[in-house]
Short mmCIF file of N, CA, C and O in Angstrom, two decimals:
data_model
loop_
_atom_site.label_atom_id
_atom_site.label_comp_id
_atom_site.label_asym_id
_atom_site.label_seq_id
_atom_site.Cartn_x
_atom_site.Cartn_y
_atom_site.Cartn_z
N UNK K 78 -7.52 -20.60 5.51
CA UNK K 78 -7.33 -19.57 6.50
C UNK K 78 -6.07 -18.77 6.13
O UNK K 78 -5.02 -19.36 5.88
N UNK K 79 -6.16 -17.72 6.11
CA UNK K 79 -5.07 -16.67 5.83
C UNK K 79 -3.99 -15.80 7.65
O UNK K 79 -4.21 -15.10 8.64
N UNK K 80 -3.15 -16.37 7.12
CA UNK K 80 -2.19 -15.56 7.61
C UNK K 80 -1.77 -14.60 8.39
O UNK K 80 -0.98 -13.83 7.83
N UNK K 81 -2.12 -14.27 10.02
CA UNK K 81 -1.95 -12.93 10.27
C UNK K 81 -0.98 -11.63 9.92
O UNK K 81 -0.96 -10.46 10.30
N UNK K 82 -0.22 -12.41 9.02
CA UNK K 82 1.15 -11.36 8.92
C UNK K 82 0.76 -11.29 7.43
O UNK K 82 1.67 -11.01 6.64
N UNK K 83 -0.03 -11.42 7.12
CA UNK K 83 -0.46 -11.60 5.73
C UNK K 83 -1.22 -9.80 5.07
O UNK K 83 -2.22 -9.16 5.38
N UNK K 84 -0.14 -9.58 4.10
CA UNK K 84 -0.87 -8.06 3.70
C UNK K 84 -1.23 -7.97 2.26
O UNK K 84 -0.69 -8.24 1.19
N UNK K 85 -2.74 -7.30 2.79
CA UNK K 85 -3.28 -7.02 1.12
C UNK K 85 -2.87 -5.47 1.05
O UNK K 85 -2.72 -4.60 1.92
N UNK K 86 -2.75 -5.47 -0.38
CA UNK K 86 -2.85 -3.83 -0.78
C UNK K 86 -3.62 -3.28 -1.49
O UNK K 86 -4.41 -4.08 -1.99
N UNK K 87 -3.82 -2.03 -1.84
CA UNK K 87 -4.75 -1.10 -2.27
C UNK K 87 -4.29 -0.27 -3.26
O UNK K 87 -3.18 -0.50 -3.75
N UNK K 88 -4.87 0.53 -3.59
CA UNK K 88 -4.44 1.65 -4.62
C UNK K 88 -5.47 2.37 -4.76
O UNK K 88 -6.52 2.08 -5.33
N UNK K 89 -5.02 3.89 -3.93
CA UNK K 89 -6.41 4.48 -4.27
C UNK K 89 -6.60 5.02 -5.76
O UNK K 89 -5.71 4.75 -6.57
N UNK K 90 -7.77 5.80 -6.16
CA UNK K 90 -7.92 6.60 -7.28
C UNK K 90 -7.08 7.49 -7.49
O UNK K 90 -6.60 7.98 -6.48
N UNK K 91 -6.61 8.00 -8.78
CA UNK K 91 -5.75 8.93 -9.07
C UNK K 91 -6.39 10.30 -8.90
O UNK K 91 -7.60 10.40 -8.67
N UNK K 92 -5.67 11.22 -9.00
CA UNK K 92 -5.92 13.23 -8.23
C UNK K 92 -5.03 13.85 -8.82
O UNK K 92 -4.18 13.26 -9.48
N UNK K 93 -5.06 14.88 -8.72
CA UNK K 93 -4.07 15.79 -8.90
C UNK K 93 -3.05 15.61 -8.57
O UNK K 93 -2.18 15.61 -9.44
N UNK K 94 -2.63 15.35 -7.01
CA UNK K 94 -1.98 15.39 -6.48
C UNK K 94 -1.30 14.20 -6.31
O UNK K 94 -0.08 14.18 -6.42
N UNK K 95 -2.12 12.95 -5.99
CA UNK K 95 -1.24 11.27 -7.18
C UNK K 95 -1.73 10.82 -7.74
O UNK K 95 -2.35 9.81 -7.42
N UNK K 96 -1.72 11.53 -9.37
CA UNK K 96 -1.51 10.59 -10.35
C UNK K 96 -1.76 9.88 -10.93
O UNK K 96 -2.34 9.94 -12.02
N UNK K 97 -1.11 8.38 -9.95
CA UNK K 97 -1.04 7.38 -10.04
C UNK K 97 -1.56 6.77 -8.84
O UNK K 97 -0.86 5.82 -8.47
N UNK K 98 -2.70 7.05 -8.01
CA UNK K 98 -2.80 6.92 -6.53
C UNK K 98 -2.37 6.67 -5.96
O UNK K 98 -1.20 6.55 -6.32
N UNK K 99 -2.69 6.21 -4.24
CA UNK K 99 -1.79 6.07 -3.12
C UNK K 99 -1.87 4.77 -2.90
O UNK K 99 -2.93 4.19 -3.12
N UNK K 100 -0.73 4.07 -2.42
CA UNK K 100 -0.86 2.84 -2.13
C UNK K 100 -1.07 2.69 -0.78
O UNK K 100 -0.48 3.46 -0.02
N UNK K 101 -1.98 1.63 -0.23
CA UNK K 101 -2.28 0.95 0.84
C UNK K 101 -1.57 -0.31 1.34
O UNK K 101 -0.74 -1.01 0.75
N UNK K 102 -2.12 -0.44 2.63
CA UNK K 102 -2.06 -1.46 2.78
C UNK K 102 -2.48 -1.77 4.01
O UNK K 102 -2.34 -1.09 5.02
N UNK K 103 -3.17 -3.18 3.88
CA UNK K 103 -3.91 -3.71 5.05
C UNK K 103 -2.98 -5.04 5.64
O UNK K 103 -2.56 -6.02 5.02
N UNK K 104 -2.85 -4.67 7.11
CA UNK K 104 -2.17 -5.76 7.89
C UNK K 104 -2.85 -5.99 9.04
O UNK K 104 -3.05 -5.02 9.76
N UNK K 105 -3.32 -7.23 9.43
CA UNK K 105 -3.94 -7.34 10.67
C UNK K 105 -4.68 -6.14 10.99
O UNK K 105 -4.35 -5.44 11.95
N UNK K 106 -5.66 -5.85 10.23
CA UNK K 106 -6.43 -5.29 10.40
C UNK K 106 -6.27 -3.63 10.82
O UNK K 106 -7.21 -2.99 11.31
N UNK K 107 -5.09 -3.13 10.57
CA UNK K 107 -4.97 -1.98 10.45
C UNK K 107 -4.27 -1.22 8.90
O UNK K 107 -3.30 -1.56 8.22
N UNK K 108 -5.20 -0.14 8.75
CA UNK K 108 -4.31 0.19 7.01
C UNK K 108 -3.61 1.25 7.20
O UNK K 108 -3.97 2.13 7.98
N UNK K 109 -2.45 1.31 6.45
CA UNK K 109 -2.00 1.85 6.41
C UNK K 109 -1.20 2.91 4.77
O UNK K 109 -1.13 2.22 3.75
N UNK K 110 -0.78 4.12 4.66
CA UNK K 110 -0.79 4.46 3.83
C UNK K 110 1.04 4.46 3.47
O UNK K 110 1.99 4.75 4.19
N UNK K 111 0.97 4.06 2.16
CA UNK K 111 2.92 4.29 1.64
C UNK K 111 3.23 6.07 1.68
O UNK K 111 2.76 6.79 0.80
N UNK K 112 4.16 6.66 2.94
CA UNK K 112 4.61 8.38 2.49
C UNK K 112 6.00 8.29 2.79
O UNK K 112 6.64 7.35 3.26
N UNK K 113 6.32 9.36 2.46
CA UNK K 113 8.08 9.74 2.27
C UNK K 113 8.73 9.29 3.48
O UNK K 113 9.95 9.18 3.44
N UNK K 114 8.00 8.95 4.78
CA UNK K 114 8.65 9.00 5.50
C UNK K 114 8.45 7.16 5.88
O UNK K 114 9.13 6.80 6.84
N UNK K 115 7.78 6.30 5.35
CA UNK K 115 7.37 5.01 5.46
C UNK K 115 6.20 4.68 5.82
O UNK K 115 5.63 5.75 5.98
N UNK K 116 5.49 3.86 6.05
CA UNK K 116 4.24 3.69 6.64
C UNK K 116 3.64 4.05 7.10
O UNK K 116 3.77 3.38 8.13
N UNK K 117 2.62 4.94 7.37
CA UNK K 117 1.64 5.67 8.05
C UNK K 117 0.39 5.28 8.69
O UNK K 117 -0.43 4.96 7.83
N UNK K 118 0.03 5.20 9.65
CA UNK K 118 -1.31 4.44 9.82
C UNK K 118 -2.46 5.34 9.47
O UNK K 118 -2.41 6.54 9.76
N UNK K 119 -3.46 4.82 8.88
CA UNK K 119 -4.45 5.82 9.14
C UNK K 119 -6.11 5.02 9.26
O UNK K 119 -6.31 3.81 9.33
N UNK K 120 -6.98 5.96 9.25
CA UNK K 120 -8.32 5.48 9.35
C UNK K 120 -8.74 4.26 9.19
O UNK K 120 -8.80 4.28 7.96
N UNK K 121 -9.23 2.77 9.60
CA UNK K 121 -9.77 1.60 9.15
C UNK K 121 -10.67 1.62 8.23
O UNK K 121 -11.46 0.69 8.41
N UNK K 122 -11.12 2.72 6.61
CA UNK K 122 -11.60 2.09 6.18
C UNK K 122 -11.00 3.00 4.87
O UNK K 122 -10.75 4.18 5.12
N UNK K 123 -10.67 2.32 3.03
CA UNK K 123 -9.73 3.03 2.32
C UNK K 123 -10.97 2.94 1.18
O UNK K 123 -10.99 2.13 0.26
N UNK K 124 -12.14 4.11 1.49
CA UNK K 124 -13.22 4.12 0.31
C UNK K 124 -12.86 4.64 -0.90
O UNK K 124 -12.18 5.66 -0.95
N UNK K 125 -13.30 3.92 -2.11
CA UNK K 125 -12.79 4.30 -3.37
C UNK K 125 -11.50 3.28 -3.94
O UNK K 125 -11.22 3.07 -5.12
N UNK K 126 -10.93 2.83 -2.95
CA UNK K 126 -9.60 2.07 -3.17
C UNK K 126 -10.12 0.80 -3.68
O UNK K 126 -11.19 0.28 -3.36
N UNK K 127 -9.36 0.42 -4.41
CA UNK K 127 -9.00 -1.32 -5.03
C UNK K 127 -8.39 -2.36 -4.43
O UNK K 127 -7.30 -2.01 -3.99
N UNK K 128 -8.63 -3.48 -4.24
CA UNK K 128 -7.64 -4.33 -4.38
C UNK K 128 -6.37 -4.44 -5.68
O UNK K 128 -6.47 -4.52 -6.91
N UNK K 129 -5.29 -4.40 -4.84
CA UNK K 129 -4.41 -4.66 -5.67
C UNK K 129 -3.54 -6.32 -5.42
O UNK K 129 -3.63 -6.77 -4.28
N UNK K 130 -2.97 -6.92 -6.18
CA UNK K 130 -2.24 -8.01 -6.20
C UNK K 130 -0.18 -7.30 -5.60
O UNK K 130 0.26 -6.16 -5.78
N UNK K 131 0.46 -8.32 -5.03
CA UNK K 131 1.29 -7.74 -4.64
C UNK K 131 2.56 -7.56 -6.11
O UNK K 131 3.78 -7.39 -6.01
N UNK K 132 2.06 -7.64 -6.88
CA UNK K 132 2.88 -7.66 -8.35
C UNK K 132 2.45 -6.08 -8.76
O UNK K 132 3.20 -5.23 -9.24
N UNK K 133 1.34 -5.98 -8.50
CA UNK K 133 1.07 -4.37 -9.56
C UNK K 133 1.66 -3.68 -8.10
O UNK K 133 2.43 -2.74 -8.26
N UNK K 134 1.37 -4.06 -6.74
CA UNK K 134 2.56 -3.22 -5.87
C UNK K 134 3.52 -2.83 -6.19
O UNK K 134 3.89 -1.68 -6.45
N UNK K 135 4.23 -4.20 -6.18
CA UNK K 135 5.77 -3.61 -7.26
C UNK K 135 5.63 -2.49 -8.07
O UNK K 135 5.84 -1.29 -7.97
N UNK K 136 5.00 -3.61 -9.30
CA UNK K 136 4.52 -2.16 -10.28
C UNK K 136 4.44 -0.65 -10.21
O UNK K 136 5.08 0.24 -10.78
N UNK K 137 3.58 -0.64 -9.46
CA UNK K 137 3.30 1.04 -8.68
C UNK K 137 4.42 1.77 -8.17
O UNK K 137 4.64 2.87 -8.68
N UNK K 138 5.38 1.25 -6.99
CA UNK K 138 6.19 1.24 -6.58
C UNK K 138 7.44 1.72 -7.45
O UNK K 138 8.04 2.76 -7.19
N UNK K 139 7.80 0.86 -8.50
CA UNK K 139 8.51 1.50 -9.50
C UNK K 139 8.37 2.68 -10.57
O UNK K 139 9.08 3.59 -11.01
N UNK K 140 6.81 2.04 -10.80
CA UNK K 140 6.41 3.68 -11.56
C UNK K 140 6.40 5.01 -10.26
O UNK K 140 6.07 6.14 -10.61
N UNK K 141 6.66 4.83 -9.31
CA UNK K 141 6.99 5.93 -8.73
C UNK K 141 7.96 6.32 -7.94
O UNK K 141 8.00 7.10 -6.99
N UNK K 142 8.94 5.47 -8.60
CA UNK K 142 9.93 5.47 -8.01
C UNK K 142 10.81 5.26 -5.92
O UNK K 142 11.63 5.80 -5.18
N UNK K 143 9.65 3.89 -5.98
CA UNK K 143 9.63 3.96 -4.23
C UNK K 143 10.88 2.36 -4.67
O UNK K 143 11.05 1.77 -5.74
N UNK K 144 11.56 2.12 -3.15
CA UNK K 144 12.22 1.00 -2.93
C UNK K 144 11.26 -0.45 -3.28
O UNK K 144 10.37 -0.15 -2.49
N UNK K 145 10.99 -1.18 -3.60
CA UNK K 145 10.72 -2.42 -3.54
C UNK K 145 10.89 -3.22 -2.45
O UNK K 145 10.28 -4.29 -2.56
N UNK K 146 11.63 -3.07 -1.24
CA UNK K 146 11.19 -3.44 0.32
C UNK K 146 10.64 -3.01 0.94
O UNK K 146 10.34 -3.73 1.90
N UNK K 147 10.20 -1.93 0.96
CA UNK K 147 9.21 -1.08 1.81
C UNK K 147 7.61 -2.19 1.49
O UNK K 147 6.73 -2.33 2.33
N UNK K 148 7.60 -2.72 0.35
CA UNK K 148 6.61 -3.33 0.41
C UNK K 148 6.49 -4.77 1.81
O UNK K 148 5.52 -5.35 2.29
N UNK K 149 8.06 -4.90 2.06
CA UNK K 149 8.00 -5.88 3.33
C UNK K 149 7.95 -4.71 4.44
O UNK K 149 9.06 -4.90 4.95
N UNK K 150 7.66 -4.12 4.82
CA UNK K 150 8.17 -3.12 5.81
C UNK K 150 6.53 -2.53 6.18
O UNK K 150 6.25 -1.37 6.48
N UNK K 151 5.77 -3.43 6.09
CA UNK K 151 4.19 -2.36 6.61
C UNK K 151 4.72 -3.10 8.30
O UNK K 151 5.54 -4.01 8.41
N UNK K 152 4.08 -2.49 9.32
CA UNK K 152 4.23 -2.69 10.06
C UNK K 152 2.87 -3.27 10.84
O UNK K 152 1.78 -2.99 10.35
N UNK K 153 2.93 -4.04 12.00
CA UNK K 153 1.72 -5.05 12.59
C UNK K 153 1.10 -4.38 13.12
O UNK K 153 0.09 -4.79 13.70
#
């Protein structure tokens, strides 16, 4: 049994506009998107997106130059 505080992430497809796509993330059942201003909630469902592991998070994160705590920082 997994965790309610427990978050998977995503990564959508790359665009014009990122790149390197957008990162997700699912917490208790709401997703949410990584923007300039922190966490965003949006729509319950992220079509096209991947599972990601919380290591290529990082990953991503650095290739785009975001903080590395914000990955603790999705909100419930």
């Amino acid at each position: 049994m997994t965790s309610v505080d427990e978050v998977r992430y995503l990564r959508t497809e790359a665009s014009m506009a990122f790149p390197h796509g957008r990162l997700l993330a699912l917490r208790a059942g709401a997703l949410h998107v990584l923007a300039p201003d922190g966490w965003d909630r949006v729509g319950r469902t992220a079509a096209g997106a991947r599972s990601i592991s919380r290591v290529e998070a990082e990953d991503w994160c650095e290739t785009e130059g975001w903080a590395l705590d914000l990955l603790d920082q999705v909100p419930l």
